[in-house]
Short mmCIF file of C-alpha atoms and ligand atoms in Angstrom, two decimals:
data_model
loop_
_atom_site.label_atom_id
_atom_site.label_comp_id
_atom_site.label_asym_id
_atom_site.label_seq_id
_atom_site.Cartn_x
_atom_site.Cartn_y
_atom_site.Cartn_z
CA UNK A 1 22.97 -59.34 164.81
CA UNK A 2 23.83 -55.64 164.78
CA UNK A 3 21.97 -52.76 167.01
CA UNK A 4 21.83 -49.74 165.36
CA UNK A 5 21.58 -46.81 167.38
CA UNK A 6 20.23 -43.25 165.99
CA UNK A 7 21.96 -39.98 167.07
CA UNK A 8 20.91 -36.84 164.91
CA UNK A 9 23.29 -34.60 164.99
CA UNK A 10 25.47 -32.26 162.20
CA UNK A 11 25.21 -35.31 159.99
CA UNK A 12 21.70 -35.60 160.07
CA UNK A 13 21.21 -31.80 159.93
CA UNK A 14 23.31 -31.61 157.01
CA UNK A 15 20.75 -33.65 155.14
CA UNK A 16 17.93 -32.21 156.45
CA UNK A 17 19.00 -29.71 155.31
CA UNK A 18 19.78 -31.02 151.45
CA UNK A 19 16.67 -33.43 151.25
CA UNK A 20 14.34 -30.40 151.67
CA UNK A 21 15.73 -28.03 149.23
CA UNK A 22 17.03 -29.75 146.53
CA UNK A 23 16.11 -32.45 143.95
CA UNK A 24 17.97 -35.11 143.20
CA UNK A 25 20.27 -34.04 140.19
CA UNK A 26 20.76 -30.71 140.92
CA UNK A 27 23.65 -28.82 140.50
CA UNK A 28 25.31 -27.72 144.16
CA UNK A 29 28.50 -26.05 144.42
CA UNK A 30 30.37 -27.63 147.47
CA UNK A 31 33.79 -26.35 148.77
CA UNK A 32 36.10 -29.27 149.94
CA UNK A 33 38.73 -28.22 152.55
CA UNK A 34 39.07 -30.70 155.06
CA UNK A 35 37.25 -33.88 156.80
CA UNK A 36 34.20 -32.45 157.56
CA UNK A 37 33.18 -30.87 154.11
CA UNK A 38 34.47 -33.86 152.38
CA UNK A 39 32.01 -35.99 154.36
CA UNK A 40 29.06 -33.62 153.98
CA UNK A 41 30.67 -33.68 150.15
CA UNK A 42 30.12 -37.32 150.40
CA UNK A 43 26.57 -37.57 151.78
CA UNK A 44 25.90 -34.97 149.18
CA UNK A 45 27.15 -37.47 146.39
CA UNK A 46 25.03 -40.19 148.01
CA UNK A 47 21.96 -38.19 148.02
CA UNK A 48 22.70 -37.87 144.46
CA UNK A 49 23.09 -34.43 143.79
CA UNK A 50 25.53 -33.39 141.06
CA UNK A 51 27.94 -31.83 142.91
CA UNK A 52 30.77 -29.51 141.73
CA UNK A 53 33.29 -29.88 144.07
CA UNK A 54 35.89 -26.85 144.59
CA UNK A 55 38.76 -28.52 146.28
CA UNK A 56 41.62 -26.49 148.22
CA UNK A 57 44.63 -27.52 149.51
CA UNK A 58 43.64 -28.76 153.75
CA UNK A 59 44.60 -25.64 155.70
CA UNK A 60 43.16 -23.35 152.78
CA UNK A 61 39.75 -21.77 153.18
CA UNK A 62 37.23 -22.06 150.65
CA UNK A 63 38.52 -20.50 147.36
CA UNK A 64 36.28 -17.92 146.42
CA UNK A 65 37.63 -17.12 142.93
CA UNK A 66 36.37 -20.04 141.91
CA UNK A 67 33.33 -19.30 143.06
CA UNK A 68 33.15 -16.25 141.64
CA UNK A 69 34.10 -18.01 138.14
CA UNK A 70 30.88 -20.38 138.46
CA UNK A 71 28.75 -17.93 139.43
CA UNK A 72 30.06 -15.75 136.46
CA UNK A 73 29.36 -18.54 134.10
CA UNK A 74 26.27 -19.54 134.82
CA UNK A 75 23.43 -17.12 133.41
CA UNK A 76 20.88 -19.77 133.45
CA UNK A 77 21.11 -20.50 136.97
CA UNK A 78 22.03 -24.08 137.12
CA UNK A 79 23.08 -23.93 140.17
CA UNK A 80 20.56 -24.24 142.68
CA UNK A 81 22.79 -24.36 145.59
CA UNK A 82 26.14 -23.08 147.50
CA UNK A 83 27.23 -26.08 150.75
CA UNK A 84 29.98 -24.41 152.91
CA UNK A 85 31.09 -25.35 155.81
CA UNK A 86 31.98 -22.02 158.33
CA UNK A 87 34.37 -23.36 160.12
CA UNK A 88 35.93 -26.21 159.07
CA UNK A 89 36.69 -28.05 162.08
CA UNK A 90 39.34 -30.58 160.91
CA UNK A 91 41.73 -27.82 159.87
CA UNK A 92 40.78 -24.75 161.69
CA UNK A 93 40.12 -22.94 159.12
CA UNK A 94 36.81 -19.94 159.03
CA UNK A 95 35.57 -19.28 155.55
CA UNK A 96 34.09 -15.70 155.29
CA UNK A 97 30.34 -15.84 153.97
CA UNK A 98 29.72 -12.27 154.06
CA UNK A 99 32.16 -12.17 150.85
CA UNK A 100 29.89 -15.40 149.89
CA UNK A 101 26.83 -13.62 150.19
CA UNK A 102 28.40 -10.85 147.96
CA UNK A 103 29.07 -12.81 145.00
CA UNK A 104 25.80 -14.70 144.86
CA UNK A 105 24.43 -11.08 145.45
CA UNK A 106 27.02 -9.42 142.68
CA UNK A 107 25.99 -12.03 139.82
CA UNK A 108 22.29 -11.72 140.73
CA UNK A 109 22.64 -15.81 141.09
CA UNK A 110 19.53 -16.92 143.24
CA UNK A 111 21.32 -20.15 144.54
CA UNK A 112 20.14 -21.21 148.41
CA UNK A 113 23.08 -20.46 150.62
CA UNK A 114 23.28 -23.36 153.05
CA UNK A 115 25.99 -23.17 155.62
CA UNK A 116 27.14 -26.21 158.30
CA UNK A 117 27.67 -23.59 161.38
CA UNK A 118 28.23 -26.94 163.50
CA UNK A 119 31.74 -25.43 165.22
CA UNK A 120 31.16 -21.69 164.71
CA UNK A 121 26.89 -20.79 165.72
CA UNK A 122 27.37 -19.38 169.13
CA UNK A 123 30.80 -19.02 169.31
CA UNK A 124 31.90 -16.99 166.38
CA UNK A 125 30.07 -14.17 164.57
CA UNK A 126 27.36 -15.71 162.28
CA UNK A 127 24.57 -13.17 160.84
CA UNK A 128 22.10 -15.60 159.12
CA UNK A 129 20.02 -12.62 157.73
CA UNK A 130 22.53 -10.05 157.15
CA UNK A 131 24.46 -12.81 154.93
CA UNK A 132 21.35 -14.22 153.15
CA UNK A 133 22.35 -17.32 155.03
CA UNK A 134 19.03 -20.20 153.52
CA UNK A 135 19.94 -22.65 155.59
CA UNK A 136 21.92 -22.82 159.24
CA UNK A 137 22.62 -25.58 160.73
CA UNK A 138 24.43 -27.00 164.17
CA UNK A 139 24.65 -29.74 166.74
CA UNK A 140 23.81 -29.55 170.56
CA UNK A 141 27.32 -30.90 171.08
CA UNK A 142 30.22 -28.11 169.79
CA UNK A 143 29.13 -24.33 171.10
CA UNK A 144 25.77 -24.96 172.90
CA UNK A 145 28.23 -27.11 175.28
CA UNK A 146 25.32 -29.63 175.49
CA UNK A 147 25.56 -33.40 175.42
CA UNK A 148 25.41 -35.01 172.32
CA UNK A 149 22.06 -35.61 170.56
CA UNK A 150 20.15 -32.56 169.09
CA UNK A 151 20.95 -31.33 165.24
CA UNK A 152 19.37 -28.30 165.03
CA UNK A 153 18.38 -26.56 161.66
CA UNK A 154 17.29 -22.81 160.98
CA UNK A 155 15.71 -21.91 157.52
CA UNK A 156 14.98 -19.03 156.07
CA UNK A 157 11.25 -18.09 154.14
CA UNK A 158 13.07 -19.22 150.79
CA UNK A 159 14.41 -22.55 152.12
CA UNK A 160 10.70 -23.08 153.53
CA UNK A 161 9.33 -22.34 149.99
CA UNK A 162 12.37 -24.55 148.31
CA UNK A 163 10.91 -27.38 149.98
CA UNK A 164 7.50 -27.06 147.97
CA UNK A 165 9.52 -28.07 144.85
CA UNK A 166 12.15 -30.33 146.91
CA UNK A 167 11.90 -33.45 145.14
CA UNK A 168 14.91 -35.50 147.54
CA UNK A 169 13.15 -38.79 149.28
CA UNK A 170 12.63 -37.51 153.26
CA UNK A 171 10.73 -38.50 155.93
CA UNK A 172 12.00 -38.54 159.51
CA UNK A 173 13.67 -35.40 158.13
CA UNK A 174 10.90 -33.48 156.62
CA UNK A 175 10.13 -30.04 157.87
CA UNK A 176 6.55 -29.83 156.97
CA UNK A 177 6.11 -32.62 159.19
CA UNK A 178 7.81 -30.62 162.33
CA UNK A 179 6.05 -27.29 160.97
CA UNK A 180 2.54 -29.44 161.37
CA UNK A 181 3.27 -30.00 164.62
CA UNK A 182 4.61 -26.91 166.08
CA UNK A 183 1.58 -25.09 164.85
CA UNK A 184 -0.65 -26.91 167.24
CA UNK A 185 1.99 -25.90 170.46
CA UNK A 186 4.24 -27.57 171.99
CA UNK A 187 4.05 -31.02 170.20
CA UNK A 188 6.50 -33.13 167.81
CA UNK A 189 6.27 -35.40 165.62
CA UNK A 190 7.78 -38.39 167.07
CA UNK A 191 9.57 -38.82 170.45
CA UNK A 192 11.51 -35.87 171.25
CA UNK A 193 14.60 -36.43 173.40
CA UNK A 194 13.13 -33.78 176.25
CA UNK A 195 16.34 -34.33 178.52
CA UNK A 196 18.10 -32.77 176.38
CA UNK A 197 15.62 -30.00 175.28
CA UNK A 198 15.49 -28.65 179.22
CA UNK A 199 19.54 -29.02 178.52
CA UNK A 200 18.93 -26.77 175.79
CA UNK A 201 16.96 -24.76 177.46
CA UNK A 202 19.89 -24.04 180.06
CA UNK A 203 22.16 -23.58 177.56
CA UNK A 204 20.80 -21.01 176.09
CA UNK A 205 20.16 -19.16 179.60
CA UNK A 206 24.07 -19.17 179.83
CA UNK A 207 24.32 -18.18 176.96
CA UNK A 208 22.09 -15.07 177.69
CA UNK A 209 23.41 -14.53 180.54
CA UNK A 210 27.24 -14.08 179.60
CA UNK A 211 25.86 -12.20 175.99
CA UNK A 212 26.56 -13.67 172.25
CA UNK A 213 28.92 -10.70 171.56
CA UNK A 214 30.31 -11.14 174.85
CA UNK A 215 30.90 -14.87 174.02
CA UNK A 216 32.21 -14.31 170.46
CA UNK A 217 34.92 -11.95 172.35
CA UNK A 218 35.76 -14.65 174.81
CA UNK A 219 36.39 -17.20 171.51
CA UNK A 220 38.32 -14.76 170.17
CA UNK A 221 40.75 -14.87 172.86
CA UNK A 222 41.06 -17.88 173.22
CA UNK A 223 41.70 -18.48 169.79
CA UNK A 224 44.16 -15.64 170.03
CA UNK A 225 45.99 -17.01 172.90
CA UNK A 226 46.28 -20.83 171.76
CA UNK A 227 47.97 -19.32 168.70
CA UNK A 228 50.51 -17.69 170.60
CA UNK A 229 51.33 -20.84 172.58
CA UNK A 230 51.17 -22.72 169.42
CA UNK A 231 53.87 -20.07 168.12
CA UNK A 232 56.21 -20.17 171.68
CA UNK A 233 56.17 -23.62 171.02
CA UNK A 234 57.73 -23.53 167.71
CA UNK A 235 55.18 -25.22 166.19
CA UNK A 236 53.29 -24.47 162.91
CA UNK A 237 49.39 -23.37 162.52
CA UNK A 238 47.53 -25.96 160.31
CA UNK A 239 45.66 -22.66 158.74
CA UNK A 240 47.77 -21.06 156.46
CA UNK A 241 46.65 -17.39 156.48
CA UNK A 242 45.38 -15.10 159.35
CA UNK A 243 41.88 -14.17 156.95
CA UNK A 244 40.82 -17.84 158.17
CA UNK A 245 42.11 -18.42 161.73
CA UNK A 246 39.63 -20.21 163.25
CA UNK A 247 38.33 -18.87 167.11
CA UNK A 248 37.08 -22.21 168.23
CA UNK A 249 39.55 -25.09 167.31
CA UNK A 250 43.52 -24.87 166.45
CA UNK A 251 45.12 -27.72 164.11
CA UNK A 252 48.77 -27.77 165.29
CA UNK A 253 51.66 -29.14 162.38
CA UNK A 254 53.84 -31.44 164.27
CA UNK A 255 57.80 -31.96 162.82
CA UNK A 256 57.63 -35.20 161.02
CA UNK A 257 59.59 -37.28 163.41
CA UNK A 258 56.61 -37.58 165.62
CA UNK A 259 53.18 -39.23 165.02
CA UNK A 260 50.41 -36.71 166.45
CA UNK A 261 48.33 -39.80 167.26
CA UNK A 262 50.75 -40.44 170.09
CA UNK A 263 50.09 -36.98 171.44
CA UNK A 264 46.31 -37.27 171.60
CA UNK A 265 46.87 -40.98 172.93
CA UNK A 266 49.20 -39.53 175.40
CA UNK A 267 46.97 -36.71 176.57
CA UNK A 268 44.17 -38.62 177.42
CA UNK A 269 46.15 -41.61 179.20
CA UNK A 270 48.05 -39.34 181.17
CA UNK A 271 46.92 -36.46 181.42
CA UNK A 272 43.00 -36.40 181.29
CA UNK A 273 42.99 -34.42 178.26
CA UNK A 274 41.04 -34.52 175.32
CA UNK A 275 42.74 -33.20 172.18
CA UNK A 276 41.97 -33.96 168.82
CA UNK A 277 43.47 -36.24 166.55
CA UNK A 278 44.32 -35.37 162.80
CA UNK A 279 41.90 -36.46 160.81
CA UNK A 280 42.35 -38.15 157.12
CA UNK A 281 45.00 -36.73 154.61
CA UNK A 282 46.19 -34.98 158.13
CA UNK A 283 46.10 -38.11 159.79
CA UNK A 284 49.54 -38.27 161.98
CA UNK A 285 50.43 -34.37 161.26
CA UNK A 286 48.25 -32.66 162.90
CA UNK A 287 46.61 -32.21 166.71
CA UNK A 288 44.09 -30.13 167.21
CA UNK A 289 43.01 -28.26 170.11
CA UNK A 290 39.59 -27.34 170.53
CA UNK A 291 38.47 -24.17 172.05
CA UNK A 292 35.37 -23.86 171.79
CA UNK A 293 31.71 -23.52 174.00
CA UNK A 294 32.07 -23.59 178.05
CA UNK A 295 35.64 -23.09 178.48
CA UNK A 296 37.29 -20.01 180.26
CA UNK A 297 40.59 -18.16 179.50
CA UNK A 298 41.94 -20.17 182.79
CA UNK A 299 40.84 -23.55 181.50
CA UNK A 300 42.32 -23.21 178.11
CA UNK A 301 45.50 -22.48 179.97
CA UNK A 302 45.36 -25.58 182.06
CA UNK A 303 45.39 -27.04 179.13
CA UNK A 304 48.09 -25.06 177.02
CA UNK A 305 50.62 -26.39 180.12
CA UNK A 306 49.21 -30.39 179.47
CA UNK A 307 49.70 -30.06 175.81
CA UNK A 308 53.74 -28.59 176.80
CA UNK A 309 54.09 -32.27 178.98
CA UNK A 310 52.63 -34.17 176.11
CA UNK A 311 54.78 -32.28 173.42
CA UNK A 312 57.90 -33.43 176.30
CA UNK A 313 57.05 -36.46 176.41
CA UNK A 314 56.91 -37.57 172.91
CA UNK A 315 60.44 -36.23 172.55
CA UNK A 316 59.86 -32.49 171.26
CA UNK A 317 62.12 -30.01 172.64
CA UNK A 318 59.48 -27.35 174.35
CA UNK A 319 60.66 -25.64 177.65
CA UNK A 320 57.70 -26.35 179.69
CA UNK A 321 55.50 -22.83 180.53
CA UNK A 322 56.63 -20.82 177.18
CA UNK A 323 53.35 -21.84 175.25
CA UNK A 324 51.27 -20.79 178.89
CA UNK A 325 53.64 -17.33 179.20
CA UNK A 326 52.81 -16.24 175.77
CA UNK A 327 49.19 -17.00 176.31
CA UNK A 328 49.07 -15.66 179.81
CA UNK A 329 50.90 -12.35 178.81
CA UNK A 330 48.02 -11.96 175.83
CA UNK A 331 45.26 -12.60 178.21
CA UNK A 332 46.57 -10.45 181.43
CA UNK A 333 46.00 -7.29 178.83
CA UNK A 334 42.99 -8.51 177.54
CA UNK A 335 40.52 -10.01 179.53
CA UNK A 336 38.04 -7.74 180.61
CA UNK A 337 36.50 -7.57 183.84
CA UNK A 338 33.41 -9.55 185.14
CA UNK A 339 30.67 -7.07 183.97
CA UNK A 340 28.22 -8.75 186.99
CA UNK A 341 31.13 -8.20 189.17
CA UNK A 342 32.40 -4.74 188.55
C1 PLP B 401 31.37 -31.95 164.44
C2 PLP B 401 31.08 -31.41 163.11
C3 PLP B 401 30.19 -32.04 162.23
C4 PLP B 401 29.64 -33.41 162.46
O1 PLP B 401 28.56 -33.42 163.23
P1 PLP B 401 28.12 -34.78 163.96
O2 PLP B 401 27.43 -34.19 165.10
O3 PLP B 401 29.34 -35.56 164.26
O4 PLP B 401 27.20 -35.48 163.03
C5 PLP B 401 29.89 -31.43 161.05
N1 PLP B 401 30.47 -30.28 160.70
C6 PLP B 401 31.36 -29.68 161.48
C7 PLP B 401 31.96 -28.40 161.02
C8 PLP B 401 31.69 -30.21 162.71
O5 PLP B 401 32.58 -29.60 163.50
C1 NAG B 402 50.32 -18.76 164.08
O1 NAG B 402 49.42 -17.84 164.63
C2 NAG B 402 50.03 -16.76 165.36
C3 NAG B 402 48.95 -15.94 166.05
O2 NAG B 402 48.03 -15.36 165.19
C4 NAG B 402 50.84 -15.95 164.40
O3 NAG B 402 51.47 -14.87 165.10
C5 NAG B 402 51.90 -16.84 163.80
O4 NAG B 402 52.65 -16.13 162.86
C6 NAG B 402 51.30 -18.09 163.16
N1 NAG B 402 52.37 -18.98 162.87
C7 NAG B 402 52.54 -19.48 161.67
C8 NAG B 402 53.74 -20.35 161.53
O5 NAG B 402 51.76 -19.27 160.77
C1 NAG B 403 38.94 -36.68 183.85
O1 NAG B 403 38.38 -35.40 183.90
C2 NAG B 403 36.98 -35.39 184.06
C3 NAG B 403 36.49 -33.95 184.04
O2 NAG B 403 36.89 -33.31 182.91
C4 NAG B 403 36.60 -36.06 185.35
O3 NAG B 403 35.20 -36.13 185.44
C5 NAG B 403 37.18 -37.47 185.39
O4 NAG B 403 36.95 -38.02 186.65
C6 NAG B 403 38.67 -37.42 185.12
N1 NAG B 403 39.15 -38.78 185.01
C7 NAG B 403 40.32 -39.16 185.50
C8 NAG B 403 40.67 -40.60 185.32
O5 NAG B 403 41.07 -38.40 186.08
C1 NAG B 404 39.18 -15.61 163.30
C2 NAG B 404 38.44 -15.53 162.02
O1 NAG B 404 38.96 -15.84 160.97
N1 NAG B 404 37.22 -15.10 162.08
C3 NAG B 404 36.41 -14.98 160.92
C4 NAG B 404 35.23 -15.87 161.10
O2 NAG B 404 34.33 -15.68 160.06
C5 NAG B 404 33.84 -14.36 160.00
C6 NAG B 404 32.81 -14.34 158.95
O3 NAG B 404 33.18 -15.05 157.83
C7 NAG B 404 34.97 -13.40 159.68
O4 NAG B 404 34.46 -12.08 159.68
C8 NAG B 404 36.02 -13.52 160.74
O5 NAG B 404 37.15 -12.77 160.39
#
């Protein structure tokens, strides 16, 4: 016998998301560029849309020429949707939708934009209307610094209408039947998890309290700062150009005599910490470091000076403190002061 236990999260956003737009057979463009968009590439494929995958090299951001190309090409508007992932999580890698939104804008091509903001809503710059953006979508458990649990989906007026014509099988995902309900006050459809909807609820007051652009500054120092280490280290970025450094996580290239798995294993039996491991084709290469959500500049750097023990002990040559000194000497000029306490 086998208990199967439910958790909606990004993977039940994400098709949410699909099932109310699209029909089965349609045409989506999908941009493949590490584990997450290849398994939101997969459900896609299961869901039975025909999906034309753009593939890049992991470490690449989404290539936009391409993109360009298909939109180009097709005058009769077979494409009835664009899937991108912002931030590709596996990799580190942020894909820029404002030059999305241009093309679709350029070619006059009236695809639905839908965008997995999982690792980037609330911690890096998203502007759903200014980019056209049809469909957002996150989980309670990356940014919002909540517990796992919640998937949480925002569509705009021509997602809402999409869904008139949405052919796609859905029922504990279909909007109309949350719409139905929120119309009449507070009420759902089925069983809400409310624990975490009051967590939500606190969330967010952080969040107002410390300010999105405040927040989106504090990611962007972080992100700025675990680069350095990353670079004191000797070590390689997993992103390969500046355009798509990502603000919330940090793949690190290790040299190939070490297994990156040992790192993460190391981190959390030793040391308490909770890196990432390499996921799929960078299975063994790559550890990633996630910066992202409820985590100061001091924090990060508690954990810049673990990751230099780890990197010790599995035998790499890093003098302990240069990663935290290149980080620390980026931060002293840059963190601004408390504006509550000023
Ligand atoms: C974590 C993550 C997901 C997966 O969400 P689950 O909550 O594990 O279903 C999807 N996309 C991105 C970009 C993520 O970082
Ligand atoms: C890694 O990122 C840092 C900070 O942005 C940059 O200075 C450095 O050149 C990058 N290193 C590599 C090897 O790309
Ligand atoms: C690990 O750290 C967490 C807080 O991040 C703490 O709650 C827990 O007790 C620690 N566990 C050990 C074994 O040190
Ligand atoms: C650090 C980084 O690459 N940030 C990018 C995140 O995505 C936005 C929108 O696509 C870009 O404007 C940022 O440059």
């Amino acid at each position: 016998m086998y208990f199967l236990l439910f958790c909606i999260l990004g993977t039940g956003a994400w098709e949410s998301a699909l099932t109310n737009t699209l029909s089965p057979g349609d045409r989506i463009v999908s941009f493949l560029i590490g584990q997450f968009s290849l398994l939101w590439i997969d459900q896609q494929q299961r869901l039975k849309f025909n999906v034309d995958v753009v593939e890049s090299e992991w470490g690449q951001g989404a290539n936009l020429d391409v993109l360009a190309e298909k939109l180009a090409a097709d005058r009769t508007h077979t494409i009835k949707a664009i899937c991108i992932v912002h931030n590709e999580t596996a990799t580190g890698v942020t894909n820029n939708l404002a030059t999305v939104r241009k093309l679709l804008d350029h070619y006059g091509h009236p695809a639905l934009l839908l965008v997995d903001g999982v690792s980037s809503i609330c911690a890096l710059d998203f502007r759903m209307d200014e980019w056209g953006v049809d469909v957002a979508l996150t989980g309670s458990q990356k940014a919002l610094s909540l517990p796992t649990g919640i998937g949480i989906v925002c569509a705009s007026p021509k997602a809402l209408e999409a869904t008139k014509t949405a052919k796609s099988v859905r029922v504990f995902f279909d909007w109309n039947d949350y719409l139905k309900f929120y119309k009449l006050g507070t009420f759902w459809p089925y069983t809400p998890s409310i624990q975490l909807l009051y967590g939500l609820r606190a969330a967010l007051d952080l969040i107002f309290e410390e300010g999105l652009d405040n927040i989106i500054e504090r990611h962007s120092r972080l992100g700025k700062a675990t680069r350095l280490a990353v670079e004191a280290w000797g070590l390689k970025n997993c992103t390969q150009k500046e355009e798509w450094f990502s603000d919330t996580v940090t793949a690190v290239l290790v040299p190939p005599y070490i297994d990156s798995s040992e790192i993460v294993k190391r981190g959390w039996k030793r040391y308490n910490l909770s890196l990432g491991l390499g996921l799929n084709k960078v299975a063994g290469k790559v550890f990633r470091i996630g910066h992202l959500g409820n985590l100061n500049e001091l924090q990060l750097l508690g954990c810049l000076a673990g990751v230099e023990m780890i990197l010790k002990d599995v035998g790499y040559p890093v003098k302990l403190g240069s990663g935290v000194a290149a980080a620390s000497a980026y931060l002293q000029n840059n963190i601004p002061m408390i504006p509550s306490r000023i």
